Amino acid sequence: MFRQALVQQTRGFTTSNVAVDGFTGSVGNTPLIYLKTLSEQTGCKIYGKAEFQNPGGSIKDRAAVGIIQDAEEKGRIKPGGTIVEGTAGNTGIGLAHVCRAKGYKCVIFMPDTQSQEKIDLLRMLGAEVYPVPAVPYENPLNYNHQAKEYAEKLENAVWTDQFDNTANTYAHYISTGPEIWEQTQGDIDGFVCGTGTGGTLAGVGKYLKEKNNGKTQIWLADPPGSVLYQYVTSGGNLPERTGSSITEGIGQGRVTANLGTFVNELSGALHIPDEKSISMLYQLLDTEGLYVGASSALNVVAAVELAQKLGKGSKVVTILCDGAYRYQSRLFSKKWLESKGLGNAIPESLMKYAVLD
């Protein structure tokens, strides 16, 4: 049932004349957008998968649907139960939507560093939200551990464990990957994206590798404060995590179970500074009319760099994870960007978009 439900999401990429079944039926089948200006500048073909067009506004809708359906099929959750998760935001929002559609209670633990827009939206969707101090995964007070302990105290409750529950990867393997393959007609030289849980990168990467006998290169894009770039480029050494990034929900201090299903098959990794992500965020708004978040911008920076590595004429796909609406009070605030040392990251000609103080 789980596989059948998500496979249905891979059919067609235009509006259907048949109604879909509620929120869960409307997840997926997002457009693949040709990024004209960047493609012309590089002599390559660069595409962004418009995951902000999912009904909950992000790519995490796919994981939310997949993880909950998997729990239902395995009998881990029954009608009227409680879904609990530790999340930096978008997975929680997807879960809250699905819980509303299916009649579950939703409880979210999240780092208190996340944007107020995300916290407010979760509460508007009826979720109980517990912002907790942002501490490393090794700390027992990490938001993931608190979510797990909370769920264990309840009857008919499940901690969905997005980072290490490989139903997350499977959801992308049977939906996002096949969609990209069909939309590019199997002509794709590279795929790159950042990773938080690792589900998107692993699921899409596995599918594309299988479909074309490993010819498509699969790269990881990593922000500051994450150890995954060093892990991949060093051949498996996991350094201590230091620093931080303005991007939310991506970067890691460990190899999750989801990423672990594919990490040894990666072609490489790219380190993307926040300055480049901010510059690209404003450039995408100016040249493509795309209002996306910092993680999406980071992915596009990485797609450009990968296309340049692969050479003229190469075709590269990345993920436009979500829109900027959940971060606008930060990303378009001159004062906030300056407080992060990023005031000079916005090209002078694009300062007109930084309208918030």
mmCIF file of N, CA and C in Angstrom, residues 113-117 244-248 274 278 281-282 294 327-344 346 354 356-357:
data_model
loop_
_atom_site.group_PDB
_atom_site.id
_atom_site.type_symbol
_atom_site.label_atom_id
_atom_site.label_comp_id
_atom_site.label_asym_id
_atom_site.label_seq_id
_atom_site.Cartn_x
_atom_site.Cartn_y
_atom_site.Cartn_z
ATOM 1 N N THR A 113 16.705 27.801 17.681
ATOM 2 C CA THR A 113 17.359 28.708 16.735
ATOM 3 C C THR A 113 16.568 28.885 15.449
ATOM 4 N N GLN A 114 15.484 28.166 15.307
ATOM 5 C CA GLN A 114 14.732 28.201 14.054
ATOM 6 C C GLN A 114 13.869 29.458 13.943
ATOM 7 N N SER A 115 13.483 29.779 12.723
ATOM 8 C CA SER A 115 12.752 31.016 12.469
ATOM 9 C C SER A 115 11.382 31.001 13.137
ATOM 10 N N GLN A 116 10.943 32.175 13.568
ATOM 11 C CA GLN A 116 9.640 32.302 14.219
ATOM 12 C C GLN A 116 8.510 31.937 13.262
ATOM 13 N N GLU A 117 8.719 32.194 11.956
ATOM 14 C CA GLU A 117 7.695 31.842 10.977
ATOM 15 C C GLU A 117 7.379 30.355 11.009
ATOM 16 N N SER A 244 28.919 27.231 12.323
ATOM 17 C CA SER A 244 27.476 27.196 12.081
ATOM 18 C C SER A 244 27.172 27.848 10.740
ATOM 19 N N SER A 245 25.908 27.724 10.332
ATOM 20 C CA SER A 245 25.455 28.277 9.060
ATOM 21 C C SER A 245 24.093 28.927 9.254
ATOM 22 N N ILE A 246 23.757 29.856 8.354
ATOM 23 C CA ILE A 246 22.423 30.449 8.402
ATOM 24 C C ILE A 246 21.378 29.524 7.786
ATOM 25 N N THR A 247 21.812 28.520 7.032
ATOM 26 C CA THR A 247 20.860 27.584 6.440
ATOM 27 C C THR A 247 20.209 26.770 7.550
ATOM 28 N N GLU A 248 18.937 26.442 7.370
ATOM 29 C CA GLU A 248 18.199 25.701 8.380
ATOM 30 C C GLU A 248 17.838 24.315 7.850
ATOM 31 N N ASP A 274 28.219 30.466 3.309
ATOM 32 C CA ASP A 274 26.962 31.198 3.420
ATOM 33 C C ASP A 274 26.929 32.408 2.496
ATOM 34 N N ILE A 278 23.728 33.325 0.097
ATOM 35 C CA ILE A 278 22.964 34.569 0.156
ATOM 36 C C ILE A 278 22.988 35.289 -1.188
ATOM 37 N N LEU A 281 20.685 33.501 -3.514
ATOM 38 C CA LEU A 281 19.285 33.691 -3.131
ATOM 39 C C LEU A 281 18.732 34.963 -3.776
ATOM 40 N N TYR A 282 19.498 36.049 -3.703
ATOM 41 C CA TYR A 282 19.063 37.312 -4.295
ATOM 42 C C TYR A 282 19.122 37.263 -5.817
ATOM 43 N N ALA A 294 17.366 29.744 1.904
ATOM 44 C CA ALA A 294 18.825 29.659 1.809
ATOM 45 C C ALA A 294 19.306 28.269 1.423
ATOM 46 N N TYR A 327 11.420 32.298 6.113
ATOM 47 C CA TYR A 327 12.676 32.875 6.584
ATOM 48 C C TYR A 327 12.796 34.361 6.257
ATOM 49 N N GLN A 328 11.741 34.952 5.701
ATOM 50 C CA GLN A 328 11.876 36.294 5.136
ATOM 51 C C GLN A 328 12.273 37.352 6.155
ATOM 52 N N SER A 329 11.870 37.174 7.426
ATOM 53 C CA SER A 329 12.224 38.178 8.424
ATOM 54 C C SER A 329 13.726 38.195 8.696
ATOM 55 N N ARG A 330 14.416 37.143 8.268
ATOM 56 C CA ARG A 330 15.865 37.083 8.414
ATOM 57 C C ARG A 330 16.572 37.393 7.090
ATOM 58 N N LEU A 331 16.217 36.638 6.069
ATOM 59 C CA LEU A 331 16.959 36.697 4.817
ATOM 60 C C LEU A 331 16.832 38.023 4.085
ATOM 61 N N PHE A 332 15.781 38.768 4.345
ATOM 62 C CA PHE A 332 15.597 40.041 3.666
ATOM 63 C C PHE A 332 15.696 41.214 4.636
ATOM 64 N N SER A 333 16.351 40.951 5.765
ATOM 65 C CA SER A 333 16.619 41.981 6.758
ATOM 66 C C SER A 333 18.093 42.362 6.719
ATOM 67 N N LYS A 334 18.372 43.595 6.401
ATOM 68 C CA LYS A 334 19.773 44.052 6.354
ATOM 69 C C LYS A 334 20.421 43.909 7.730
ATOM 70 N N LYS A 335 19.664 44.243 8.773
ATOM 71 C CA LYS A 335 20.226 44.178 10.118
ATOM 72 C C LYS A 335 20.577 42.739 10.502
ATOM 73 N N TRP A 336 19.686 41.797 10.170
ATOM 74 C CA TRP A 336 19.948 40.404 10.549
ATOM 75 C C TRP A 336 21.157 39.868 9.786
ATOM 76 N N LEU A 337 21.207 40.141 8.500
ATOM 77 C CA LEU A 337 22.337 39.670 7.700
ATOM 78 C C LEU A 337 23.649 40.286 8.182
ATOM 79 N N GLU A 338 23.610 41.553 8.525
ATOM 80 C CA GLU A 338 24.818 42.198 9.037
ATOM 81 C C GLU A 338 25.243 41.590 10.367
ATOM 82 N N SER A 339 24.267 41.193 11.196
ATOM 83 C CA SER A 339 24.590 40.568 12.488
ATOM 84 C C SER A 339 25.278 39.227 12.305
ATOM 85 N N LYS A 340 25.086 38.612 11.148
ATOM 86 C CA LYS A 340 25.721 37.334 10.833
ATOM 87 C C LYS A 340 26.981 37.515 9.989
ATOM 88 N N GLY A 341 27.388 38.776 9.810
ATOM 89 C CA GLY A 341 28.576 39.044 9.003
ATOM 90 C C GLY A 341 28.353 38.860 7.522
ATOM 91 N N LEU A 342 27.091 38.963 7.082
ATOM 92 C CA LEU A 342 26.758 38.695 5.684
ATOM 93 C C LEU A 342 26.202 39.926 4.971
ATOM 94 N N GLY A 343 26.371 41.082 5.576
ATOM 95 C CA GLY A 343 25.846 42.287 4.961
ATOM 96 C C GLY A 343 26.430 42.561 3.593
ATOM 97 N N ASN A 344 27.676 42.158 3.379
ATOM 98 C CA ASN A 344 28.325 42.402 2.091
ATOM 99 C C ASN A 344 28.124 41.272 1.090
ATOM 100 N N ILE A 346 25.301 40.408 -0.277
ATOM 101 C CA ILE A 346 24.306 40.778 -1.276
ATOM 102 C C ILE A 346 24.970 41.673 -2.324
ATOM 103 N N ALA A 354 16.525 43.782 -0.212
ATOM 104 C CA ALA A 354 16.665 43.660 1.245
ATOM 105 C C ALA A 354 15.834 44.768 1.892
ATOM 106 N N LEU A 356 13.706 44.679 4.531
ATOM 107 C CA LEU A 356 13.360 44.627 5.939
ATOM 108 C C LEU A 356 14.536 45.110 6.802
ATOM 109 N N ASP A 357 14.236 45.831 7.873
ATOM 110 C CA ASP A 357 15.278 46.314 8.779
ATOM 111 C C ASP A 357 15.279 45.494 10.069
#
